[in-house]
Structures are given as C-alpha cells and as structure tokens.
Coordinates of C-alpha atoms in Angstrom, one line a residue:
Chain A
M172 CA -26.0 -58.1 -57.1
Q173 CA -28.3 -58.3 -60.2
E174 CA -30.4 -55.4 -58.5
L175 CA -27.3 -53.3 -57.2
I176 CA -25.9 -54.0 -61.1
T177 CA -28.9 -52.8 -62.4
S178 CA -29.4 -50.2 -59.7
L179 CA -26.0 -48.4 -60.7
G180 CA -26.4 -48.5 -64.4
I181 CA -23.8 -50.8 -64.8
E182 CA -24.1 -52.8 -68.6
P183 CA -20.9 -54.8 -69.6
R184 CA -21.6 -54.3 -73.2
V185 CA -21.8 -50.6 -73.3
M186 CA -18.3 -51.1 -70.7
L187 CA -17.3 -53.2 -74.0
I188 CA -17.9 -50.1 -76.0
N189 CA -15.9 -47.8 -74.2
A190 CA -13.4 -49.9 -73.8
V191 CA -12.7 -50.6 -77.7
G192 CA -13.5 -46.6 -77.5
F193 CA -10.3 -46.4 -75.1
F194 CA -7.9 -48.7 -76.7
L195 CA -9.1 -47.1 -80.0
L196 CA -7.9 -44.0 -79.1
L197 CA -4.8 -45.0 -77.7
A198 CA -3.6 -47.0 -80.9
L199 CA -4.6 -43.3 -82.5
L200 CA -3.1 -41.1 -80.3
K201 CA 0.2 -43.6 -80.8
R202 CA 0.3 -43.6 -84.5
F203 CA -1.1 -40.2 -85.0
A204 CA 0.2 -38.0 -82.1
F205 CA 2.8 -39.9 -78.9
G206 CA 4.5 -42.1 -81.5
P207 CA 5.5 -38.9 -84.4
I208 CA 6.1 -36.5 -81.9
G209 CA 8.6 -38.9 -79.8
Q210 CA 10.0 -39.6 -82.7
V211 CA 10.5 -35.7 -82.9
L212 CA 11.8 -35.2 -79.8
A213 CA 14.4 -37.9 -80.2
D214 CA 15.6 -36.1 -83.4
R215 CA 15.8 -33.2 -81.7
E216 CA 17.4 -34.6 -78.4
R217 CA 20.0 -36.3 -81.0
A218 CA 20.7 -33.3 -82.9
V219 CA 21.4 -31.1 -80.2
E220 CA 23.4 -33.9 -78.8
A221 CA 25.3 -33.8 -82.4
D222 CA 25.5 -29.8 -81.6
I223 CA 26.9 -29.8 -78.5
D224 CA 29.4 -32.8 -79.4
E225 CA 30.2 -30.8 -82.5
A226 CA 30.8 -27.6 -80.6
E227 CA 32.6 -29.2 -78.5
R228 CA 35.0 -30.5 -81.1
A229 CA 35.0 -27.5 -82.8
K230 CA 36.6 -25.6 -79.7
R231 CA 39.3 -28.2 -78.7
M232 CA 40.3 -28.7 -82.3
A233 CA 40.4 -23.9 -81.9
L234 CA 42.2 -24.9 -78.7
S235 CA 44.7 -27.2 -80.9
D236 CA 45.2 -24.2 -83.2
E237 CA 45.7 -21.6 -80.5
R238 CA 49.0 -24.3 -79.0
A239 CA 49.8 -24.3 -82.5
M240 CA 49.6 -20.8 -83.8
A241 CA 51.5 -19.9 -80.5
E242 CA 54.2 -22.6 -80.5
E243 CA 54.7 -21.2 -84.2
L244 CA 54.5 -17.9 -83.2
A245 CA 57.5 -18.8 -80.8
K246 CA 59.6 -20.6 -83.9
L247 CA 58.3 -17.2 -86.5
G248 CA 60.2 -15.1 -83.4
E249 CA 63.2 -17.5 -82.9
R250 CA 63.6 -17.6 -86.7
G251 CA 63.4 -13.9 -86.6
D252 CA 65.9 -13.3 -83.9
E253 CA 68.1 -15.2 -85.8
I254 CA 67.9 -13.7 -88.9
V255 CA 68.1 -10.3 -87.3
A256 CA 71.3 -12.1 -85.6
E257 CA 72.6 -13.0 -88.9
A258 CA 72.1 -9.9 -90.7
E259 CA 73.6 -7.7 -88.0
E260 CA 76.7 -10.4 -88.2
K261 CA 76.6 -9.2 -92.2
A262 CA 76.1 -6.0 -91.7
E263 CA 79.2 -5.5 -89.3
Q264 CA 82.0 -7.7 -91.9
R265 CA 80.3 -5.7 -94.8
R266 CA 81.1 -2.4 -92.8
Q267 CA 84.4 -4.3 -91.9
E268 CA 84.9 -5.0 -95.5
I269 CA 84.4 -1.2 -96.7
L270 CA 86.4 0.4 -93.9
Q271 CA 89.0 -1.7 -95.0
R272 CA 88.6 -1.2 -98.4
A273 CA 88.2 2.2 -98.5
E274 CA 91.5 2.8 -96.3
Q275 CA 93.0 0.8 -99.1
Q276 CA 91.9 2.9 -101.8
S277 CA 92.8 5.8 -99.3
H278 CA 96.4 4.3 -99.1
Q279 CA 96.7 4.0 -102.8
I280 CA 95.7 7.1 -104.2
I281 CA 98.1 8.1 -101.6
A282 CA 100.6 6.4 -102.8
E283 CA 99.6 6.9 -106.3
G284 CA 100.1 10.8 -105.2
E285 CA 102.9 10.5 -104.2
R286 CA 103.7 9.0 -106.7
S287 CA 102.6 11.4 -109.3
V288 CA 104.0 14.4 -107.4
E289 CA 107.4 12.4 -107.5
R290 CA 107.0 12.1 -110.9
S291 CA 106.1 16.0 -111.1
A292 CA 109.3 17.0 -109.6
D293 CA 111.1 15.0 -111.7
E294 CA 110.3 16.6 -115.0
A295 CA 110.1 19.6 -113.1
R296 CA 114.1 19.2 -112.3
A297 CA 114.9 17.6 -115.8
Q298 CA 113.1 20.6 -116.8
L299 CA 115.3 22.9 -115.3
R300 CA 118.5 21.6 -115.7
E301 CA 117.8 21.7 -119.8
E302 CA 116.5 25.1 -119.6
T303 CA 119.3 25.6 -117.4
A304 CA 121.8 24.7 -119.8
E305 CA 120.0 26.5 -122.6
I306 CA 120.4 29.5 -120.5
A307 CA 124.2 28.8 -120.2
V308 CA 124.5 27.9 -123.5
G309 CA 123.0 31.5 -124.5
I310 CA 124.5 33.4 -121.9
S311 CA 127.8 31.9 -123.7
R312 CA 127.0 32.2 -126.5
R313 CA 126.0 35.9 -125.9
A314 CA 129.4 36.9 -124.0
L315 CA 131.4 35.2 -126.6
R316 CA 129.6 37.1 -129.4
E317 CA 130.6 40.7 -127.7
S318 CA 133.2 42.1 -125.5
L319 CA 131.9 41.5 -121.9
D320 CA 132.9 44.3 -119.4
E321 CA 133.5 44.0 -115.9
Q322 CA 130.0 45.8 -115.5
R323 CA 128.6 44.2 -118.1
Q324 CA 128.7 40.9 -117.0
A325 CA 127.4 41.2 -113.7
A326 CA 124.4 42.5 -115.3
L327 CA 124.5 38.8 -117.0
V328 CA 125.3 37.4 -113.7
D329 CA 122.1 39.3 -112.4
A330 CA 120.1 38.7 -115.3
F331 CA 121.4 34.7 -115.1
I332 CA 119.8 34.9 -111.6
A333 CA 116.6 36.0 -112.0
D334 CA 116.0 33.7 -115.0
I335 CA 116.3 30.6 -112.4
E336 CA 114.2 32.8 -109.7
R337 CA 111.5 32.9 -112.5
I338 CA 111.6 29.8 -113.5
A339 CA 111.6 28.2 -109.8
D340 CA 108.5 30.0 -109.2
E341 CA 106.9 28.9 -112.4
Q342 CA 107.7 25.6 -111.2
P343 CA 107.5 25.1 -107.5
F344 CA 107.5 21.2 -106.7
G345 CA 110.9 21.9 -108.2
S346 CA 112.4 24.2 -106.3
D347 CA 110.9 22.6 -103.8
R348 CA 111.9 18.8 -104.4
A349 CA 115.5 20.6 -104.7
Chain B
M238 CA -31.8 -45.2 -82.4
P239 CA -32.8 -49.2 -82.9
E240 CA -34.1 -50.5 -79.0
S241 CA -31.7 -53.2 -79.3
W242 CA -28.8 -50.9 -79.3
H243 CA -29.1 -49.0 -76.4
H244 CA -27.4 -52.1 -74.9
W245 CA -24.6 -51.3 -76.7
V246 CA -24.9 -46.8 -77.3
D247 CA -26.3 -45.2 -74.8
V248 CA -25.7 -41.1 -74.5
Y249 CA -22.3 -41.5 -72.5
V250 CA -21.2 -43.7 -75.2
V251 CA -21.7 -40.8 -77.7
N252 CA -20.2 -38.1 -76.2
S253 CA -17.0 -40.4 -75.4
W254 CA -17.2 -41.4 -79.2
M255 CA -17.2 -37.3 -80.2
V256 CA -14.4 -36.9 -77.7
I257 CA -12.6 -39.3 -79.3
V258 CA -12.9 -38.2 -82.4
L259 CA -12.1 -34.8 -81.2
L260 CA -8.8 -36.1 -79.9
V261 CA -7.8 -37.9 -83.0
V262 CA -8.5 -35.1 -85.2
L263 CA -6.7 -32.3 -83.3
A264 CA -3.4 -35.0 -82.7
W265 CA -3.9 -35.5 -86.7
L266 CA -4.0 -31.8 -87.5
G267 CA -1.1 -31.3 -85.0
T268 CA 1.5 -34.1 -86.5
R269 CA 0.7 -34.2 -90.0
R270 CA 3.6 -31.7 -90.8
L271 CA 6.4 -32.5 -88.2
Q272 CA 9.0 -29.6 -87.9
L273 CA 12.0 -29.8 -85.5
R274 CA 11.3 -26.6 -84.5
P275 CA 7.8 -27.4 -83.7
R276 CA 4.8 -24.4 -84.6
G277 CA 1.6 -24.1 -83.1
L278 CA -0.3 -27.5 -82.5
Q279 CA 2.7 -29.8 -82.4
N280 CA 4.1 -26.8 -79.5
L281 CA 1.3 -28.0 -77.8
W282 CA 1.1 -32.0 -77.8
E283 CA 5.2 -31.6 -77.8
M284 CA 4.7 -29.5 -74.5
Y285 CA 2.1 -32.4 -73.2
Y286 CA 4.2 -35.5 -74.3
G287 CA 7.6 -34.2 -72.6
W288 CA 5.9 -34.1 -69.9
V289 CA 3.8 -36.9 -69.4
R290 CA 7.4 -38.5 -70.1
E291 CA 9.2 -37.0 -67.8
F292 CA 7.1 -37.3 -65.7
C293 CA 6.5 -41.3 -66.3
R294 CA 10.8 -41.0 -65.8
E295 CA 10.3 -39.4 -62.4
E296 CA 7.4 -41.5 -60.8
I297 CA 7.9 -44.8 -62.9
G298 CA 11.6 -44.9 -62.7
P299 CA 13.8 -45.4 -65.6
G300 CA 12.5 -46.9 -68.7
G301 CA 9.1 -45.5 -67.4
E302 CA 8.7 -43.7 -70.2
K303 CA 7.2 -46.7 -72.4
H304 CA 4.2 -46.5 -70.5
A305 CA 3.7 -42.8 -71.3
P306 CA 1.2 -43.6 -74.6
L307 CA -0.7 -44.9 -72.1
L308 CA -0.7 -42.3 -69.2
G309 CA -0.7 -39.8 -72.1
T310 CA -4.1 -40.9 -73.3
I311 CA -5.7 -41.5 -69.7
F312 CA -5.2 -38.5 -68.7
V313 CA -5.7 -36.4 -72.0
Y314 CA -9.4 -38.3 -72.4
V315 CA -10.8 -38.2 -68.8
L316 CA -9.8 -34.4 -68.6
L317 CA -12.4 -34.0 -71.6
L318 CA -14.5 -36.0 -70.8
N319 CA -14.7 -34.6 -67.1
L320 CA -14.9 -31.3 -68.5
L321 CA -17.2 -32.4 -71.9
G322 CA -20.0 -31.7 -69.3
L323 CA -18.9 -27.7 -69.5
V324 CA -20.1 -27.3 -72.8
P325 CA -23.6 -26.5 -73.6
G326 CA -25.5 -29.6 -75.0
F327 CA -23.1 -32.4 -73.8
I328 CA -22.8 -34.4 -70.6
T329 CA -20.0 -36.0 -68.4
P330 CA -19.6 -39.4 -69.6
T331 CA -16.6 -40.3 -66.1
M332 CA -20.4 -39.7 -64.9
T333 CA -21.5 -43.1 -65.1
L334 CA -19.7 -46.9 -64.1
N335 CA -19.8 -47.8 -67.2
M336 CA -17.3 -45.3 -68.2
T337 CA -14.9 -45.3 -65.3
V338 CA -14.6 -49.1 -64.9
P339 CA -13.3 -50.0 -68.7
L340 CA -11.0 -47.7 -68.0
A341 CA -9.4 -48.7 -64.3
L342 CA -9.6 -52.1 -65.4
V343 CA -7.8 -50.9 -68.3
V344 CA -5.0 -49.9 -66.1
F345 CA -5.3 -53.3 -63.6
V346 CA -4.7 -55.0 -66.4
W347 CA -2.1 -53.1 -67.7
V348 CA -0.5 -52.7 -64.4
Q349 CA -0.3 -57.0 -63.6
W350 CA 1.4 -57.2 -67.1
S351 CA 3.9 -54.5 -66.3
G352 CA 4.9 -56.0 -63.3
V353 CA 4.7 -59.9 -65.0
A354 CA 6.9 -57.9 -67.9
A355 CA 9.5 -56.7 -65.0
L356 CA 10.2 -58.5 -62.7
G357 CA 8.9 -62.3 -64.0
L358 CA 6.4 -64.2 -63.3
G359 CA 7.8 -66.0 -60.4
G360 CA 9.0 -62.3 -59.3
Y361 CA 5.8 -61.0 -59.9
L362 CA 4.1 -63.9 -57.8
M363 CA 6.9 -63.7 -54.8
H364 CA 5.4 -59.8 -54.7
F365 CA 1.4 -61.3 -53.9
V366 CA 3.9 -63.5 -50.5
G367 CA 5.7 -60.5 -49.1
D368 CA 8.1 -60.5 -46.9
P369 CA 8.8 -62.8 -44.6
W370 CA 7.7 -65.6 -46.9
W371 CA 5.7 -67.6 -44.3
L372 CA 3.2 -65.2 -43.7
F373 CA 2.2 -65.9 -46.9
P374 CA -1.2 -67.4 -46.0
I375 CA -2.1 -63.7 -44.7
N376 CA -0.4 -61.4 -47.1
V377 CA -1.5 -63.3 -50.1
P378 CA -5.0 -62.2 -49.6
V379 CA -4.0 -58.9 -48.2
H380 CA -2.3 -58.4 -52.1
V381 CA -5.3 -60.0 -53.8
V382 CA -7.8 -57.5 -51.4
G383 CA -5.0 -54.6 -51.6
E384 CA -4.7 -55.1 -56.1
I385 CA -8.6 -55.5 -56.8
A386 CA -9.4 -53.1 -54.7
K387 CA -6.9 -50.3 -57.0
P388 CA -9.2 -50.6 -60.1
L389 CA -12.1 -50.0 -57.7
S390 CA -11.3 -46.8 -56.1
L391 CA -10.2 -45.6 -59.3
S392 CA -13.6 -46.2 -61.5
V393 CA -15.5 -45.3 -58.3
R394 CA -13.8 -42.2 -57.4
L395 CA -13.8 -40.9 -60.3
F396 CA -17.4 -41.7 -60.9
G397 CA -18.7 -40.9 -57.7
N398 CA -16.5 -36.9 -57.8
M399 CA -17.8 -36.6 -61.2
F400 CA -21.3 -37.8 -60.6
G401 CA -21.7 -35.8 -57.5
E402 CA -20.6 -33.1 -59.3
E403 CA -22.7 -33.0 -62.5
T404 CA -25.4 -33.8 -59.9
S405 CA -25.3 -31.1 -57.7
L406 CA -25.2 -28.8 -61.4
V407 CA -28.7 -30.2 -62.6
Q408 CA -29.3 -29.8 -59.1
M409 CA -27.9 -25.9 -59.0
A410 CA -29.2 -24.7 -62.4
A411 CA -32.9 -26.0 -61.6
L412 CA -32.8 -24.1 -58.5
G413 CA -31.9 -21.5 -60.7
A414 CA -35.3 -21.9 -62.5
A415 CA -37.5 -22.2 -59.6
V416 CA -36.0 -19.0 -58.6
F417 CA -36.6 -17.2 -61.8
A418 CA -39.9 -18.8 -61.7
A419 CA -41.5 -17.2 -58.6
T420 CA -39.1 -14.2 -58.4
H421 CA -38.7 -13.4 -62.4
I422 CA -35.2 -12.2 -61.6
P423 CA -32.5 -14.3 -63.5
V424 CA -29.9 -15.7 -60.8
P425 CA -26.7 -18.0 -61.9
V426 CA -26.9 -19.8 -59.3
Q427 CA -25.3 -22.7 -60.7
F428 CA -22.2 -20.3 -62.0
I429 CA -20.5 -21.6 -58.6
N430 CA -20.6 -25.0 -59.4
V431 CA -19.5 -24.9 -62.9
A432 CA -15.9 -22.7 -61.6
L433 CA -15.9 -26.2 -59.2
H434 CA -16.5 -28.3 -62.1
M435 CA -13.4 -26.8 -64.1
L436 CA -11.5 -26.9 -61.2
I437 CA -12.4 -30.9 -60.0
G438 CA -12.3 -32.0 -63.4
P439 CA -9.0 -31.6 -63.5
I440 CA -7.9 -33.0 -60.6
Q441 CA -9.6 -35.7 -61.1
A442 CA -7.9 -36.8 -64.1
F443 CA -4.6 -35.7 -62.8
I444 CA -5.8 -38.2 -59.2
F445 CA -6.5 -40.9 -62.0
F446 CA -3.1 -40.4 -64.0
I447 CA -1.3 -40.5 -60.5
L448 CA -2.6 -43.5 -59.3
A449 CA -2.7 -45.3 -62.0
A450 CA 1.3 -44.2 -62.9
A451 CA 1.8 -44.8 -59.1
Y452 CA 0.1 -48.4 -59.4
I453 CA 2.5 -49.1 -62.5
S454 CA 5.5 -48.1 -60.4
M455 CA 5.5 -49.7 -57.9
A456 CA 4.3 -53.5 -59.4
T457 CA 7.9 -53.0 -61.7
G458 CA 9.5 -52.9 -58.6
H459 CA 10.4 -49.2 -59.0
D460 CA 8.9 -47.7 -56.1
E461 CA 10.5 -50.2 -53.9
H462 CA 14.5 -49.6 -55.6
L463 CA 13.4 -46.5 -54.5
H464 CA 12.6 -46.5 -51.0
E465 CA 15.7 -49.0 -50.5
E466 CA 18.3 -46.4 -52.3
E467 CA 16.7 -43.7 -49.9
A468 CA 16.4 -46.0 -47.1
A469 CA 20.4 -46.4 -48.1
H470 CA 20.8 -42.9 -48.3
H471 CA 19.8 -42.0 -44.9
A472 CA 21.8 -44.8 -43.7
G473 CA 24.7 -43.3 -45.2
D474 CA 24.2 -39.6 -44.0
E475 CA 23.7 -41.2 -40.4
K476 CA 27.5 -43.2 -41.0
H477 CA 28.5 -40.1 -41.6
V478 CA 27.3 -38.5 -38.9
E479 CA 28.3 -41.2 -36.4
A480 CA 32.8 -40.9 -38.0
L481 CA 32.2 -36.8 -37.8
P482 CA 34.2 -36.6 -34.6
E483 CA 32.3 -35.1 -31.3
A484 CA 32.3 -32.2 -30.3
S485 CA 34.5 -31.3 -27.0

C-alpha cells in the first residue's frame, strides 16, 4: 500500500496544504467576490422589483385618475347641459319680458299720441272758435260802421268763408275733428 | 527551498497558489467599487456568479444557491488549474493526485454535511438503509461503497485526464524536438495537443463541477423529489389519457 501511495506520488502533507489553499480561496472569494456580488444581485433584484411595483402602482393610479377624470367630465357635461338649459330658459323669459315691455311701451306711446292728438284738436277747436268769434265781431263792427248794400254783404260773406277755409287749412286737426 | 519543505510544498503547490493569488486579485479588482450598474470585471463576476447560482437552483433545487460559493470556487479554480499548463513556464497542478484528492475530499465532506443538514441525521442514515428497509444488509454496504466511490471517481477522473493530456503534450513536444533535430524543420506537432488541452481543461472542470452539484442534489434529497415529481407528472398524464373518451 505504501509502495502504491509512493508510486502515485501521494504526499498527505502536500494534500493538506492544497486543501488549506482551497479553503483559503473559498473564504477569500466568498469575502471579495461571491458575497458582495450576491449582495449586489439581491439589491438589484429588489430594486427591479421595487421599480416594477412602482410602475404597477403608477399604472393603477393613472387608470384610477382616468376613471375619475371621465366621471368628472361626465358630471361637467351634465352641469354644462343644465347651465345651457337654464340660460336658454332665462333668455326665453327675458325675451318674453322684453316683448311684453315693448308692447306695453308701444301701447303707452300710441295712447300718449292719441291723447296728444286729442289735445291738439281741442286746442285747435278752441282757437278756431276764438278766431271765428273775433272775425264775426270784426265783421259786425265793420257792418255797423259802414252802410252795407246787398252786393257788399255778399262780398263780406265770401270774405268770411275764405277766412274760415284759410284757418281750417292752417289747423288740419281742427278741420278733421270738426 | 529547504529539503524538509518538499514534504509540504512542491512545484504543483506553488503553481496552484499562484492561481489562488490571481483569483483573489481578480476578485478584489472586480468588486472593490461595486455599482448597481456594473462595469468591467464586475460584469464578469456577476455573469459568472449569476450563472452558478442559477445552475445550483436548477440542479440542486430550491435553496440550492447556498452551495453556489463552494461550487463557484471549485469550477473557476479547477478551470484555471487545468489551463495553467498552457502558459509557458507553468505546469498543470491537477495532473497530480495531491491536488485532485483534496478537492474531491472537500466535495465529499460537503456532500455528507449537506445531506445531514437537509435530512437530519436519521434521514441521512436512512438514506443508506434504502427501501425496503429489510434489505439493509445489502443496501448499506452498497451505498457506503457508492459514497466512497464518488470522491475516488472525481479525483481519479480529473487526475487521469489532465495527467494524460499533459504527458501526451510533453511527449509530442519531445517528438517535435526530435523531428527538428533530425530534419532541421520546426514542426509544431504538439499544437494539436495544445488545442485539445484547451478543450479538455474546461470540460473536465465542468464535469467536476456538475458532478459535485449532482452529488449534493442526491444527498439533500432534491434529486429524489425531482424524480417523484416527474413520476407524479407522468402518472397525471397517463390518467389524463385514460380519462379521454375513446375514439369510436
């Protein structure tokens, strides 16, 4: 057995040194390579997982925001429709009010105009009456003052009628109303 | 070197310790400024360790990554030891049993320890008894021999391959020298062996690594669970096929 071991070149003490060398290498690689690298890989894995979780959370939030926004938009649309309907109703009311007021005003203006015409006619009538009386008084005076023949009387009557027509032309309301 | 040191340190030890120093320096350079966005050597180490961890998870099962530092060290160490002989002035330390036996023994101890840790001492010992239990007079010796054969096969396979490769390389180089002496024509006949060495070195390192992982998987019971799961899966498939209506 010893011969076999010697012929194979087996040296237990060298084996021990090699074993020690391997354990030392294992410890040093674990210390300087595999430990830190494993840590970095784990950190990166965690970071990637965290990023993915964050992205999923952001996506969920975005979807939720989108839904909320859609609901808000729908509400705003309904509110807008309501506002438009209210505005149309108010505009219609306003239009009716304006029309009603315009009608009232037109009636008032017409009534005022009629009253004004009435007043003017009355004034014209009164003035005509007054002037007719003055003319009659003037003719009477002239007749009394002068001795009138038949031909002269006819001329006076014509002049009287001409005066009346002239006054009637100057006062159209008076003539219409009369 | 004093004469008494030859019992402790030989040329292979010196070469292997150079590899140890090189690996430690590379590890230190690659991880002294670790960043979440890796650069340079950190990339290399991350790729390597990530691959080892993934391999351990797949081969050994859930929790297999706790074996990644050991298996990662074994692969890169054996790989560089195997390739060291290609560098002029260096030799391949794995062409001696003094290097391969300690590595295999480390794996052996680790495997047994992992088995006890995973199954408990009772479960670990029952693993030797086998099934059915009353066949233990046969099963126990068979399993014990099987366990002893594992480090033996690991160490002798690596040693034999690398020793044979290195020896043939030296012989071919000597042949080239002889051809040159006879014809004065330099014929690099050993180049074929160099190319072969570049292929065999990584392959042997990977075999050592993958067998170590397989032994751990078997010792921790994940291997059996995998077989059970596969069997259950197949049984499920068969039931599914039986449940299908027959075509008229």
